[in-house]
XYZ file of C-alpha atoms in Angstrom:
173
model
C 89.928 117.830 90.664
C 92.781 114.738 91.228
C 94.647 112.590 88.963
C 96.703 109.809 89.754
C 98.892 106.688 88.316
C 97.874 103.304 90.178
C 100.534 100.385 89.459
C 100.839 97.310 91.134
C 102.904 96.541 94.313
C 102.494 96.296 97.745
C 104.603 99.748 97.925
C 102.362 101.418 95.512
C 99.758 101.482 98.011
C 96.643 101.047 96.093
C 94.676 100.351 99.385
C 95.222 103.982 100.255
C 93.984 104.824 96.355
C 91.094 103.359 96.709
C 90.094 105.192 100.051
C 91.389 108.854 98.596
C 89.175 107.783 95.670
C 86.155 106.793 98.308
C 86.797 109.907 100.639
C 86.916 112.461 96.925
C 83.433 110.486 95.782
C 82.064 111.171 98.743
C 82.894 115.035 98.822
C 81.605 115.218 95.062
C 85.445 115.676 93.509
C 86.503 114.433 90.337
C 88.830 111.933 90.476
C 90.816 110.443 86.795
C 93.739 107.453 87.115
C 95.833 106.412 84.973
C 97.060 102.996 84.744
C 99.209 100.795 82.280
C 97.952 97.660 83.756
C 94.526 96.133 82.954
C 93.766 93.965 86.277
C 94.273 97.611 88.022
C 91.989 99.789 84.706
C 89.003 96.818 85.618
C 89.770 97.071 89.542
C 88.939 100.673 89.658
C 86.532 101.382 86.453
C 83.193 101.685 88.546
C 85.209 104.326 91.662
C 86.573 107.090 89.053
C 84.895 109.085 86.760
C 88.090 108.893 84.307
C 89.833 106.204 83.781
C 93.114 106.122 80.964
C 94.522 102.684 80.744
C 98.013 102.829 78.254
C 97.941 106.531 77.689
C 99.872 108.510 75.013
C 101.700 111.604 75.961
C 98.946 113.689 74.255
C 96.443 112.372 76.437
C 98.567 112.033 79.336
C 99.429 115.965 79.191
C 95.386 116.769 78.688
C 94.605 115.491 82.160
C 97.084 116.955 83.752
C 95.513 119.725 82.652
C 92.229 119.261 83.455
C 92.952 117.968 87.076
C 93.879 120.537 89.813
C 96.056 118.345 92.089
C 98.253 115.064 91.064
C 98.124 112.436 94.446
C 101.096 110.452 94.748
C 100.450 107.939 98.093
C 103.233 105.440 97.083
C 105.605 104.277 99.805
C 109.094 105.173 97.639
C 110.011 105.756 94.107
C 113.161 106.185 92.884
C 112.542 109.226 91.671
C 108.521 109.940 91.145
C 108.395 111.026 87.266
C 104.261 110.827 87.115
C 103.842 114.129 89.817
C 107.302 115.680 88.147
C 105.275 115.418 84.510
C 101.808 116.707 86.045
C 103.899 120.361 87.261
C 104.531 120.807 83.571
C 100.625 121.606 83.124
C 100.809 123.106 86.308
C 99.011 120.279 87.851
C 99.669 121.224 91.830
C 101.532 117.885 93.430
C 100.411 116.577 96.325
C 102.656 113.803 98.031
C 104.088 111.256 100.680
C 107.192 112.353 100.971
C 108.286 108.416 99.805
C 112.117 109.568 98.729
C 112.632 110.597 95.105
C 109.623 113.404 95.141
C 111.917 115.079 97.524
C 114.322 116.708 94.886
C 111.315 118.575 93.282
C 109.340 119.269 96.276
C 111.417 120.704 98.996
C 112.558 124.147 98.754
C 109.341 126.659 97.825
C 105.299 126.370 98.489
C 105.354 122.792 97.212
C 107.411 121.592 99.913
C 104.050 122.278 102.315
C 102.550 119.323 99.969
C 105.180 116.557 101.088
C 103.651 114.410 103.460
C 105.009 111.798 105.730
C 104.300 108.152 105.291
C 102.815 107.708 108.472
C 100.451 110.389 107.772
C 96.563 108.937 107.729
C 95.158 109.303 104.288
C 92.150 111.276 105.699
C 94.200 113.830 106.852
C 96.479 113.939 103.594
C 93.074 113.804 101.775
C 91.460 116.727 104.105
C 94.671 118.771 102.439
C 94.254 117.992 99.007
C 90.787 119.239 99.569
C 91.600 122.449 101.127
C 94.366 123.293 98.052
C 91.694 123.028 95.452
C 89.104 124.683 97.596
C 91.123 127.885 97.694
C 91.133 129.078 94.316
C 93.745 131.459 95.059
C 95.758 128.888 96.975
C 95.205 126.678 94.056
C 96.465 129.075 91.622
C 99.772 130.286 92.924
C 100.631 126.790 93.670
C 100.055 126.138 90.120
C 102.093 128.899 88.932
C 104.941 127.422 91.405
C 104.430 124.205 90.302
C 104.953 124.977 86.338
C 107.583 127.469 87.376
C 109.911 124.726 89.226
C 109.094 122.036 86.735
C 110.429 124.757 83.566
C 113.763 124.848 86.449
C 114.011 121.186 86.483
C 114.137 121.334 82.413
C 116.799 124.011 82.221
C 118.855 122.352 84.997
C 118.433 119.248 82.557
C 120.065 121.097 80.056
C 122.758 122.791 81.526
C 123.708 119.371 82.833
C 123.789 117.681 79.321
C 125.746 120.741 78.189
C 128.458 120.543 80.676
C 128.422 117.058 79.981
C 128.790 116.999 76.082
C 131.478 119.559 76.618
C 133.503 117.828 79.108
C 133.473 114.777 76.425
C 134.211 116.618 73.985
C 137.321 118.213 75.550
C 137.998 114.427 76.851
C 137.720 113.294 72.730
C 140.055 116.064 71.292
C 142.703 115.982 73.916
């Protein structure tokens, strides 16, 4: 049902992990992290029923998805890659709205998934449940998810066009 990447840090907010992991146990959701640290894999081993410590792309882009919903509860990122990569496998983001999430989320259905930080995690969690409880719900956000993540990648490349050209003209001239 919800996949997430815990990292250390006071602003990664494991504390609020932990009791999104305890509330989604106690509902009878799935719940998978991923981690690249240890001390946080051995933390959290016994409170999710998958656990990928040090993943490799292949098995980073298989539980994406399998998961319905990617929970990001971190207090700012400088830009929030992990929920950007879950959208590619139309993994449906679900987020504090902790500053670089906002250039993928905002604009669209998604942008009803940005939470602020101040928002309890009971009430972001009572959310998350109601997105993957509406299987319709669950799949147009999906479908909006992919669909603004395939965006991002053409924007990407338009950008690195316009780029090489301008160079280029910059090299011949």
């Amino acid at each position: 049902d919800f996949v997430m990447v815990l990292r250390k840090g006071a602003h990664k907010r494991l504390d609020l992990y932990r009791r999104f992991i305890s509330l989604a146990r106690q509902r009878g959701s799935t719940v998978a992290a991923i981690t690249p640290e240890d001390e946080i894999g051995a933390l959290v081993a016994g409170e999710v029923d998958e656990l990928l410590v040090r993943p490799d792309a292949d098995e980073m882009k298989a539980i994406y998805m399998r998961a319905k919903c990617f929970i990001h509860l971190s207090e700012h990122e400088g830009f929030g890659l992990p929920p950007l990569e879950s959208m590619g496998s139309g993994c449906v983001p679900i987020c504090r709205d902790s500053g670089g999430v906002r250039a993928f989320m905002l604009g669209g259905e998604l942008q009803d998934n940005l939470f602020s930080l101040d928002m309890p995690v009971e009430a972001f969690f009572d959310h998350a449940a109601s997105v993957i409880d509406d299987e319709q719900a669950w799949i147009r956000l999906s479908a909006c998810a992919r669909q603004r993540f395939e965006e991002g990648l053409r924007e990407v490349a338009q950008a690195r066009a316009q780029l090489a050209a301008h160079f280029a003209l910059e090299v011949s001239q």
